[in-house]
Amino acid sequence: MKLAKKFRPPVEPRSFGSGLIVGCFLVSMTYVLTSKKDIGKDQLSVYRSSPLVLDASVLFRFMTLVGLLQATSAKALQLTLICDVDFGSCLCFCLDEGHEQATEESNLERSEAIEMPDDSSAAAPASDVLSEEESSPSTDDNSDSNGIHCLVDGAAGRKPLCDVSGYRLDTCDLAGDVRVIGKNSSSVVLVVPPDTSSTDGNESWQIKPYPRKYDSSAMAKVRPLNLRSLNGDPEAPRCSINHTVPGILFSTGGHCGNCFHDFADVLIPLFQTAIPFRGRVQFIIINHQRWWMQKYRPYLTKLSSYDAIDFDNDDRVHCFEHVIVGLRAQRDLMIHPPNGGNYSIMDFVKLTRSAYSLERDRPWAPDQQPGNKPRLLFIARGGTRKFMNLDEIVPMAEQVGYEVVVSEPDFYDVARFAHIVNSCDVMVGVHGAGLTNFLFLPTDAIVIQVVPLGKLDWIATNFYAEPAMGMGLRYLEYNITVEESTLTELYPRDHPVFANPESIHNQGWFKLGDVYLKQQNVKLDVSRFRSVLVKALGLLREKRD
């Protein structure tokens, strides 16, 4: 697939295309040369998640001066520059002004959308299948006379089918006669009416519908999907099943199986994408894994009233009037309105409590539960970053005034552990995926993240601290000292592991992970950690609205 075949602006195409490419190159090089020396590894995700957006009119004036572009009064475009400071490279995208508003939001009230019908948990065998001959609905071309997209062929008067401008994900929104072919073809076809301009039938894309496209290790485990538009019905595959509800096509490959990624990459993005349909939506899943589907069935049956289609093993042609390919996502474990539509992460928490029948929505309070002690949960880990001295920490915590629970998440039985977490008021865990379970805590409960050695404060804050607070939880952080790390048993005290963690970071994520995340366990200083538990107990005793 060619990423840039033609440009269709209101000026001569070749001049505009070469000018924009050269302009992007000059801006990219300026950005890298002036900023790379000041960007550390721990800042990488900030730059990826906040692409540089420039007013293209400035670039146009520059290119006009050097003879690369004819003077034009055309409406200025947005130029998005996404830089990877690991490799000193940038991608430059040209977007029309309304590009990010391609999907119209539902105006349903949150409470109406979250509360599903009583029978929504019982999945139907297929999504409102029509037994009659296939129909040929008209195509909605989403026309925009000013739309210019720099990545694919298409008529100047219509928006492209797919948006690949985001740093995190590619998404496609297809409306009209949409045909989904899985097992042998791995394709989605939009049939354009034959009386439409021939250029409307020339789009072709290949994407991987998983929202972590900057992560090559994740994307290597996602099956690619081919999307194209065809001019006229005779070229299109025949429909086997006609669906009367929209379809959402996504992948459960990538890093699925890791608790953090299950929620950050699939479940929360799926919630954002599917909830406006109030259950009347058909899931079509690439890299379908039965164990994963069974593990998170309570979520899936809340969001869709129909059995999911196993895209990889279904050789039928499924026909829809509307298909969304890919999931909406912003930051990990977070939803940011207005990009999240009418919903927030607290709506996802509400759905979670309903899906798993979690009874508690508020933590322990002394005036409401006299005589009872607040419950403190230590997240046990079976692999790395383990608590090495719980036999000392637990008695201390009991002396402070807690009822202590030590439990390890169950890989398959989410419901069991969700109820354990929901029964507790304070949760303590070493940095890692197990902390994701804080979403089962009651609102206003307390999360204590134990941050291992290795200058991990940035990832601790962005992956867990800020999401926890966004879910209405109170957050405390405990950064261990050198004496509390088992790395002292592996390296001399003057080793860069202790003396210069930045040098380990500079060797890349895999080296950082191997040293600070895989090799390290923690042995908490009992008296030092006690003060954190005392503070947490004081917060619980504070009167909350």
Coordinates of C-alpha atoms in Angstrom, one line a residue:
M1 CA 0.0 0.0 0.0
K2 CA 1.3 3.4 -0.9
L3 CA 1.0 6.0 1.8
A4 CA 1.1 9.0 -0.5
K5 CA -0.1 8.6 -4.0
K6 CA -1.6 12.0 -4.9
F7 CA -2.4 15.3 -3.3
R8 CA -5.5 17.1 -4.3
P9 CA -5.3 20.7 -3.1
P10 CA -6.6 23.8 -5.0
V11 CA -3.1 24.4 -6.4
E12 CA -1.0 22.3 -8.8
P13 CA -0.5 18.9 -7.1
R14 CA 3.1 18.3 -7.8
S15 CA 4.2 21.7 -6.4
F16 CA 2.1 21.3 -3.3
G17 CA 3.3 17.7 -2.7
S18 CA 7.0 18.4 -3.0
G19 CA 6.7 21.6 -1.1
L20 CA 4.9 19.9 1.8
I21 CA 7.4 17.0 1.9
V22 CA 10.4 19.4 1.9
G23 CA 8.7 21.6 4.4
C24 CA 8.0 18.7 6.8
F25 CA 11.6 17.6 6.4
L26 CA 12.9 21.0 7.3
V27 CA 10.6 21.4 10.3
S28 CA 11.3 17.9 11.5
M29 CA 15.1 18.3 11.3
T30 CA 14.9 21.7 13.1
Y31 CA 12.8 20.1 15.8
V32 CA 15.2 17.1 16.3
L33 CA 18.4 19.1 16.1
T34 CA 17.2 21.7 18.6
S35 CA 15.5 19.4 21.1
K36 CA 17.0 16.0 21.0
K37 CA 19.9 16.8 23.2
D38 CA 17.5 18.0 25.9
I39 CA 15.1 15.0 25.8
G40 CA 15.5 12.1 28.1
K41 CA 14.0 8.7 27.8
D42 CA 11.6 9.4 30.6
Q43 CA 10.2 12.2 28.6
L44 CA 9.6 10.2 25.5
S45 CA 5.9 9.4 26.0
V46 CA 5.1 13.1 26.7
Y47 CA 6.4 14.1 23.3
R48 CA 4.6 11.2 21.7
S49 CA 1.4 12.0 23.4
S50 CA 1.6 15.7 22.7
P51 CA 2.5 16.1 19.0
L52 CA 3.7 19.5 17.8
V53 CA 0.9 21.3 15.9
L54 CA 1.9 24.2 13.7
D55 CA -0.2 26.6 11.6
A56 CA 0.7 25.5 8.1
S57 CA 0.3 29.1 6.8
V58 CA 3.8 29.9 8.3
L59 CA 5.2 26.9 6.4
F60 CA 3.4 27.9 3.2
R61 CA 5.0 31.4 3.3
F62 CA 8.4 29.8 3.8
M63 CA 7.9 27.4 0.9
T64 CA 6.6 30.2 -1.4
L65 CA 9.7 32.2 -0.7
V66 CA 12.0 29.4 -1.8
G67 CA 9.8 28.6 -4.8
L68 CA 8.4 25.3 -3.6
L69 CA 4.8 26.4 -3.5
Q70 CA 2.7 28.8 -5.5
A71 CA 1.2 31.6 -3.4
T72 CA -2.3 30.6 -2.3
S73 CA -5.2 31.9 -0.3
A74 CA -6.4 28.5 0.6
K75 CA -7.5 27.8 4.1
A76 CA -4.6 27.0 6.4
L77 CA -4.2 23.3 7.2
Q78 CA -3.0 21.7 10.4
L79 CA 0.5 20.2 10.3
T80 CA 1.1 17.6 12.9
L81 CA 4.7 16.6 13.7
I82 CA 5.2 13.4 15.7
C83 CA 8.7 12.8 16.8
D84 CA 10.4 9.7 18.1
V85 CA 13.4 10.9 20.1
D86 CA 14.8 7.4 20.3
F87 CA 15.6 7.4 16.6
G88 CA 15.7 11.2 15.9
S89 CA 12.9 10.9 13.3
C90 CA 9.6 12.7 12.8
L91 CA 6.4 12.0 10.9
C92 CA 4.5 14.9 9.3
F93 CA 0.8 14.7 8.7
C94 CA -1.5 17.2 6.9
L95 CA -5.0 17.3 8.4
D96 CA -8.1 19.1 7.4
E97 CA -9.6 21.3 10.1
G98 CA -12.5 19.0 11.0
H99 CA -10.6 15.7 10.7
E100 CA -10.8 14.7 14.4
Q101 CA -14.5 15.2 14.5
A102 CA -15.3 12.4 12.0
T103 CA -17.5 10.4 14.4
E104 CA -20.7 12.0 15.6
E105 CA -21.3 11.6 19.3
S106 CA -24.5 10.3 20.8
N107 CA -26.4 12.7 23.0
L108 CA -27.7 10.0 25.3
E109 CA -27.6 10.7 29.0
R110 CA -24.8 8.9 30.8
S111 CA -27.2 7.2 33.2
E112 CA -29.3 5.9 30.3
A113 CA -26.3 4.5 28.4
I114 CA -24.8 2.8 31.4
E115 CA -27.9 1.1 32.6
M116 CA -28.4 -1.8 30.1
P117 CA -31.7 -3.7 29.7
D118 CA -32.2 -6.6 32.0
D119 CA -31.7 -9.1 29.2
S120 CA -28.5 -7.5 27.9
S121 CA -26.3 -10.1 29.7
A122 CA -27.8 -12.9 27.6
A123 CA -26.0 -12.7 24.3
A124 CA -28.0 -13.3 21.2
P125 CA -26.6 -15.7 18.6
A126 CA -26.0 -12.9 16.0
S127 CA -26.8 -9.3 15.7
D128 CA -30.4 -8.9 14.3
V129 CA -29.7 -11.0 11.2
L130 CA -31.9 -10.4 8.1
S131 CA -32.9 -13.5 6.3
E132 CA -33.9 -11.7 3.1
E133 CA -31.7 -11.0 0.2
E134 CA -28.9 -8.5 0.9
S135 CA -29.8 -4.9 0.6
S136 CA -27.7 -2.1 -0.9
P137 CA -27.8 0.9 1.3
S138 CA -26.6 4.2 0.0
T139 CA -23.2 5.4 0.9
D140 CA -22.7 8.4 3.2
D141 CA -19.8 10.2 1.7
N142 CA -19.2 12.6 4.7
S143 CA -18.3 15.3 2.2
D144 CA -16.1 18.2 3.1
S145 CA -15.2 20.5 0.3
N146 CA -12.0 21.6 2.0
G147 CA -10.8 18.1 3.0
I148 CA -7.2 17.3 2.1
H149 CA -5.6 14.2 3.4
C150 CA -1.9 13.5 2.8
L151 CA -1.9 9.7 3.0
V152 CA -4.3 8.2 0.5
D153 CA -6.1 8.6 -2.8
G154 CA -9.7 9.9 -2.6
A155 CA -12.0 12.5 -4.0
A156 CA -11.2 16.0 -3.0
G157 CA -14.8 16.4 -1.8
R158 CA -14.9 13.6 0.8
K159 CA -13.1 12.6 3.9
P160 CA -10.8 9.5 3.8
L161 CA -12.1 6.3 5.3
C162 CA -9.3 6.1 7.9
D163 CA -7.6 8.5 10.2
V164 CA -3.9 7.5 10.7
S165 CA -2.8 10.8 12.2
G166 CA -2.8 9.7 15.8
Y167 CA 0.4 8.7 17.6
R168 CA -1.4 5.9 19.4
L169 CA -4.0 4.4 17.0
D170 CA -5.5 4.2 13.6
T171 CA -9.2 4.3 13.2
C172 CA -11.7 3.9 10.3
D173 CA -15.3 4.8 10.2
L174 CA -17.2 3.3 7.3
A175 CA -20.9 4.0 6.5
G176 CA -22.9 2.6 3.6
D177 CA -22.6 -0.8 2.1
V178 CA -19.8 -2.4 4.3
R179 CA -18.7 -6.0 3.8
V180 CA -16.4 -7.7 6.3
I181 CA -14.5 -10.8 5.2
G182 CA -12.4 -12.5 7.8
K183 CA -10.9 -16.0 7.7
N184 CA -9.1 -16.1 4.3
S185 CA -9.3 -12.5 3.2
S186 CA -8.8 -10.3 6.3
S187 CA -10.5 -7.4 4.6
V188 CA -13.2 -4.8 4.9
V189 CA -14.8 -3.5 1.7
L190 CA -16.9 -0.3 1.3
V191 CA -19.0 -0.6 -1.8
V192 CA -19.5 2.8 -3.4
P193 CA -22.6 3.3 -5.6
P194 CA -21.6 3.0 -9.3
D195 CA -23.0 6.5 -10.1
T196 CA -20.5 8.0 -7.7
S197 CA -17.3 9.7 -9.1
S198 CA -14.8 6.9 -9.9
T199 CA -12.2 8.5 -7.7
D200 CA -14.4 7.6 -4.6
G201 CA -13.6 3.9 -5.2
N202 CA -9.8 4.2 -5.1
E203 CA -9.0 4.2 -1.4
S204 CA -7.0 1.4 0.1
W205 CA -5.6 1.1 3.6
Q206 CA -3.8 -1.5 5.8
I207 CA -4.1 -1.0 9.5
K208 CA -3.8 -3.0 12.7
P209 CA -6.8 -2.2 14.9
Y210 CA -5.0 -2.1 18.3
P211 CA -4.3 1.2 20.1
R212 CA -0.6 1.0 20.7
K213 CA 0.8 1.5 17.2
Y214 CA 4.1 3.1 18.4
D215 CA 4.9 -0.2 20.2
S216 CA 6.4 -2.5 17.7
S217 CA 6.5 -5.5 20.1
A218 CA 2.7 -5.2 20.6
M219 CA 1.9 -4.6 17.0
A220 CA 3.9 -7.6 15.8
K221 CA 1.1 -9.7 17.5
V222 CA -1.8 -8.0 15.7
R223 CA -3.1 -9.3 12.4
P224 CA -3.1 -6.6 9.7
L225 CA -6.5 -5.7 8.1
N226 CA -7.0 -4.5 4.6
L227 CA -9.6 -1.8 3.9
R228 CA -10.7 -0.6 0.5
S229 CA -13.5 1.0 -1.4
L230 CA -14.9 -0.5 -4.5
N231 CA -16.8 1.3 -7.2
G232 CA -19.9 -0.8 -7.9
D233 CA -21.5 -3.9 -6.5
P234 CA -20.4 -6.4 -9.1
E235 CA -16.8 -6.4 -7.8
A236 CA -17.8 -6.9 -4.2
P237 CA -18.1 -10.3 -2.4
R238 CA -21.6 -11.5 -1.9
C239 CA -23.2 -11.0 1.6
S240 CA -23.8 -14.1 3.7
I241 CA -25.3 -12.3 6.6
N242 CA -26.9 -8.8 6.8
H243 CA -26.7 -7.1 10.2
T244 CA -29.1 -4.3 11.3
V245 CA -26.8 -3.0 14.0
P246 CA -23.4 -1.3 13.7
G247 CA -20.2 -3.3 14.0
I248 CA -17.0 -2.5 15.9
L249 CA -13.9 -4.4 14.7
F250 CA -10.9 -4.6 17.1
S251 CA -8.0 -6.8 18.1
T252 CA -7.4 -8.7 21.4
G253 CA -3.8 -9.5 20.3
G254 CA -0.9 -7.2 21.2
H255 CA -0.1 -7.2 24.9
C256 CA -3.5 -8.7 26.0
G257 CA -3.1 -11.1 28.9
N258 CA -1.3 -8.4 30.9
C259 CA -3.9 -6.9 33.3
F260 CA -2.7 -3.3 32.6
H261 CA -2.9 -3.7 28.8
D262 CA -6.2 -5.6 29.0
F263 CA -7.8 -2.4 30.4
A264 CA -5.6 0.3 28.9
D265 CA -5.6 -1.1 25.3
V266 CA -8.9 -2.9 25.0
L267 CA -11.6 -2.6 27.7
I268 CA -11.5 1.1 28.4
P269 CA -11.1 2.1 24.7
L270 CA -13.9 -0.4 23.9
F271 CA -16.1 1.2 26.5
Q272 CA -15.6 4.6 24.9
T273 CA -16.4 3.3 21.4
A274 CA -19.3 1.0 22.2
I275 CA -21.2 2.6 25.1
P276 CA -23.2 5.1 22.9
F277 CA -24.8 2.2 21.2
R278 CA -26.4 0.9 24.4
G279 CA -25.7 -2.7 23.6
R280 CA -27.0 -2.7 20.1
V281 CA -23.6 -3.2 18.5
Q282 CA -21.8 -6.2 17.1
F283 CA -18.2 -6.9 18.1
I284 CA -15.9 -8.4 15.4
I285 CA -12.6 -9.5 16.9
I286 CA -9.2 -10.1 15.3
N287 CA -6.8 -12.3 17.2
H288 CA -9.8 -13.7 19.0
Q289 CA -8.7 -15.6 22.1
R290 CA -11.4 -17.7 23.8
W291 CA -9.8 -17.5 27.2
W292 CA -9.6 -13.7 27.0
M293 CA -13.3 -13.5 25.9
Q294 CA -14.3 -15.7 28.8
K295 CA -12.2 -13.8 31.3
Y296 CA -13.8 -10.5 30.5
R297 CA -17.3 -11.7 29.5
P298 CA -19.0 -9.6 32.2
Y299 CA -17.7 -6.4 30.4
L300 CA -18.4 -7.7 26.9
T301 CA -22.0 -8.7 27.7
K302 CA -22.6 -5.2 29.2
L303 CA -21.4 -3.5 26.1
S304 CA -22.9 -5.8 23.4
S305 CA -26.1 -7.9 23.4
Y306 CA -24.7 -10.2 20.7
D307 CA -22.1 -13.0 20.5
A308 CA -18.8 -11.7 19.2
I309 CA -17.7 -12.7 15.7
D310 CA -14.4 -14.5 15.5
F311 CA -12.9 -12.7 12.6
D312 CA -10.0 -15.0 12.1
N313 CA -12.1 -18.2 11.8
D314 CA -15.3 -17.0 10.2
D315 CA -15.3 -17.4 6.4
R316 CA -18.8 -15.7 5.9
V317 CA -19.2 -12.3 4.5
H318 CA -20.8 -10.1 7.1
C319 CA -22.6 -7.0 5.8
F320 CA -23.3 -3.8 7.8
E321 CA -24.5 -0.3 7.2
H322 CA -21.9 1.1 9.6
V323 CA -18.6 -0.3 10.9
I324 CA -16.0 1.3 13.1
V325 CA -12.5 -0.2 12.8
G326 CA -10.3 0.4 15.8
L327 CA -11.1 1.7 19.3
R328 CA -11.1 5.2 20.6
A329 CA -8.3 5.8 23.2
Q330 CA -6.4 8.7 24.8
R331 CA -4.1 8.1 27.7
D332 CA -3.7 4.7 29.5
L333 CA -6.5 4.0 31.9
M334 CA -8.0 7.5 31.4
I335 CA -10.8 9.1 29.4
H336 CA -10.6 12.8 28.5
P337 CA -13.8 14.5 27.6
P338 CA -14.5 15.9 25.1
N339 CA -12.5 13.3 23.3
G340 CA -14.3 10.7 25.4
G341 CA -17.6 12.0 24.3
N342 CA -20.2 12.3 27.1
Y343 CA -18.5 9.8 29.3
S344 CA -15.7 9.8 31.8
I345 CA -13.6 7.2 33.5
M346 CA -16.0 7.2 36.4
D347 CA -18.7 5.9 34.0
F348 CA -16.4 3.0 33.3
V349 CA -15.9 2.4 37.0
K350 CA -19.7 2.4 37.4
L351 CA -20.0 -0.2 34.6
T352 CA -17.3 -2.3 36.3
R353 CA -19.3 -2.3 39.6
S354 CA -22.4 -3.4 37.8
A355 CA -20.6 -6.0 35.7
Y356 CA -19.1 -7.7 38.8
S357 CA -21.9 -6.9 41.3
L358 CA -19.5 -4.9 43.5
E359 CA -21.5 -3.6 46.5
R360 CA -19.2 -1.0 48.1
D361 CA -18.9 2.5 46.5
R362 CA -17.4 4.2 49.6
P363 CA -14.6 3.2 52.0
W364 CA -14.6 2.6 55.8
A365 CA -15.5 5.6 57.9
P366 CA -15.3 5.6 61.8
D367 CA -18.7 7.1 62.4
Q368 CA -20.5 4.6 60.1
Q369 CA -18.8 1.4 61.1
P370 CA -17.9 1.6 64.9
G371 CA -15.8 -1.3 66.1
N372 CA -14.7 -2.4 62.6
K373 CA -11.2 -1.8 61.4
P374 CA -10.4 -0.6 57.9
R375 CA -9.1 -3.3 55.6
L376 CA -5.6 -3.0 54.1
L377 CA -4.8 -5.1 51.0
F378 CA -1.2 -6.0 50.0
I379 CA -1.0 -7.0 46.4
A380 CA 1.2 -10.1 46.4
R381 CA 3.3 -10.8 43.3
G382 CA 4.5 -14.3 42.3
G383 CA 7.3 -13.2 40.0
T384 CA 9.4 -10.0 40.3
R385 CA 9.1 -6.9 42.5
K386 CA 7.9 -9.0 45.4
F387 CA 7.5 -7.9 49.0
M388 CA 10.3 -9.8 50.7
N389 CA 9.4 -9.0 54.4
L390 CA 5.6 -9.2 54.6
D391 CA 6.1 -11.3 57.8
E392 CA 7.4 -8.0 59.4
I393 CA 5.1 -5.6 57.6
V394 CA 1.8 -7.3 58.3
P395 CA 2.1 -7.3 62.1
M396 CA 3.2 -3.6 62.0
A397 CA 0.1 -2.7 59.9
E398 CA -2.2 -4.5 62.3
Q399 CA -0.7 -2.6 65.2
V400 CA -1.4 0.7 63.3
G401 CA -5.1 -0.3 63.2
Y402 CA -5.8 -2.3 60.1
E403 CA -7.3 -5.6 59.3
V404 CA -4.7 -6.9 56.8
V405 CA -5.4 -9.0 53.7
V406 CA -2.6 -10.4 51.5
S407 CA -3.7 -11.7 48.1
E408 CA -2.5 -12.2 44.6
P409 CA -4.6 -11.5 41.5
D410 CA -6.1 -14.6 39.8
F411 CA -5.2 -14.7 36.2
Y412 CA -8.5 -16.1 35.1
D413 CA -11.0 -15.3 37.9
V414 CA -11.3 -11.6 37.7
A415 CA -14.6 -11.6 39.7
R416 CA -13.0 -13.3 42.8
F417 CA -10.2 -10.7 43.1
A418 CA -12.5 -7.8 42.2
H419 CA -14.6 -8.6 45.3
I420 CA -11.5 -8.9 47.5
V421 CA -10.3 -5.5 46.3
N422 CA -13.7 -3.9 46.7
S423 CA -13.9 -5.1 50.3
C424 CA -10.8 -3.2 51.2
D425 CA -10.2 0.5 51.9
V426 CA -6.4 0.8 51.3
M427 CA -4.5 -1.1 48.6
V428 CA -0.7 -1.4 48.6
G429 CA 1.3 -2.6 45.6
V430 CA 4.7 -2.4 44.1
H431 CA 4.7 -0.7 40.7
G432 CA 3.3 -3.0 38.1
A433 CA 0.2 -4.3 36.3
G434 CA -1.3 -5.6 39.6
L435 CA -2.0 -2.0 40.6
T436 CA -4.6 -1.8 37.8
N437 CA -6.9 -3.6 40.1
F438 CA -7.4 -0.4 42.0
L439 CA -10.4 0.3 39.6
F440 CA -12.3 -2.2 41.8
L441 CA -11.8 -0.1 45.0
P442 CA -14.6 2.0 46.5
T443 CA -14.5 5.7 45.5
D444 CA -12.3 7.7 48.0
A445 CA -10.3 4.6 49.0
I446 CA -6.5 4.9 49.1
V447 CA -3.9 3.5 46.8
I448 CA -0.3 3.3 47.9
Q449 CA 2.2 2.7 45.1
V450 CA 5.6 1.4 46.2
V451 CA 8.0 2.7 43.6
P452 CA 11.2 0.6 43.1
L453 CA 14.7 2.0 42.7
G454 CA 15.7 3.2 39.3
K455 CA 14.3 6.7 38.7
L456 CA 10.8 5.3 37.8
D457 CA 8.9 8.3 39.1
W458 CA 7.7 9.3 35.7
I459 CA 6.1 6.0 34.7
A460 CA 4.8 5.5 38.2
T461 CA 2.9 8.9 37.9
N462 CA 1.6 8.5 34.4
F463 CA 0.6 4.8 34.4
Y464 CA -0.9 4.6 37.9
A465 CA -0.9 7.7 40.0
E466 CA -2.8 10.0 37.7
P467 CA -5.3 7.2 36.6
A468 CA -6.0 6.3 40.2
M469 CA -6.8 9.9 41.1
G470 CA -8.9 10.2 37.9
M471 CA -11.0 7.3 39.3
G472 CA -11.7 9.2 42.4
L473 CA -9.1 7.5 44.6
R474 CA -6.7 9.1 47.0
Y475 CA -3.1 8.4 46.2
L476 CA 0.1 8.0 48.2
E477 CA 3.5 7.1 47.0
Y478 CA 6.4 5.3 48.7
N479 CA 9.8 5.5 47.0
I480 CA 12.2 2.9 48.3
T481 CA 15.8 3.6 49.2
V482 CA 18.9 1.7 48.1
E483 CA 18.8 -0.2 51.3
E484 CA 15.3 -1.4 50.6
S485 CA 16.2 -2.9 47.2
T486 CA 17.4 -6.4 46.6
L487 CA 19.6 -5.0 43.7
T488 CA 22.2 -4.5 46.5
E489 CA 22.6 -8.3 46.4
L490 CA 23.5 -8.2 42.7
Y491 CA 25.5 -5.0 42.1
P492 CA 28.2 -3.2 44.1
R493 CA 27.1 0.2 45.5
D494 CA 29.2 2.2 43.1
H495 CA 27.6 0.5 40.1
P496 CA 25.7 2.8 37.6
V497 CA 22.5 0.9 38.6
F498 CA 22.7 3.0 41.9
A499 CA 25.0 5.8 41.0
N500 CA 23.6 6.8 37.6
P501 CA 20.2 5.3 36.8
E502 CA 19.9 7.6 33.8
S503 CA 22.7 5.7 32.1
I504 CA 20.6 2.5 32.4
H505 CA 17.6 4.4 30.9
N506 CA 19.7 5.5 28.0
Q507 CA 20.3 1.9 27.0
G508 CA 16.7 1.5 26.1
W509 CA 13.4 0.2 27.6
F510 CA 14.4 -3.4 27.6
K511 CA 17.6 -2.8 29.6
L512 CA 15.7 -0.6 32.0
G513 CA 13.0 -3.2 32.4
D514 CA 15.5 -6.0 32.9
V515 CA 17.4 -4.3 35.7
Y516 CA 14.8 -2.3 37.6
L517 CA 11.6 -4.3 36.9
K518 CA 12.7 -7.9 36.5
Q519 CA 15.7 -8.2 38.8
Q520 CA 14.4 -6.2 41.7
N521 CA 12.4 -7.1 44.8
V522 CA 11.7 -4.8 47.7
K523 CA 12.3 -5.2 51.5
L524 CA 10.5 -2.4 53.1
D525 CA 11.9 -0.4 56.0
V526 CA 9.3 -1.2 58.7
S527 CA 9.5 2.0 60.6
R528 CA 9.7 4.2 57.5
F529 CA 6.8 2.5 55.8
R530 CA 4.7 2.7 59.0
S531 CA 4.4 6.5 58.7
V532 CA 2.7 6.0 55.3
L533 CA 0.2 3.6 56.7
V534 CA -0.5 6.1 59.6
K535 CA -1.1 8.8 57.0
A536 CA -3.5 6.6 55.1
L537 CA -5.5 5.8 58.2
G538 CA -5.7 9.6 59.0
L539 CA -7.1 10.2 55.5
L540 CA -9.7 7.5 56.0
R541 CA -10.8 9.2 59.2
E542 CA -11.2 12.6 57.5
K543 CA -14.9 13.4 56.9
R544 CA -15.6 13.3 53.1
D545 CA -18.5 14.8 51.2

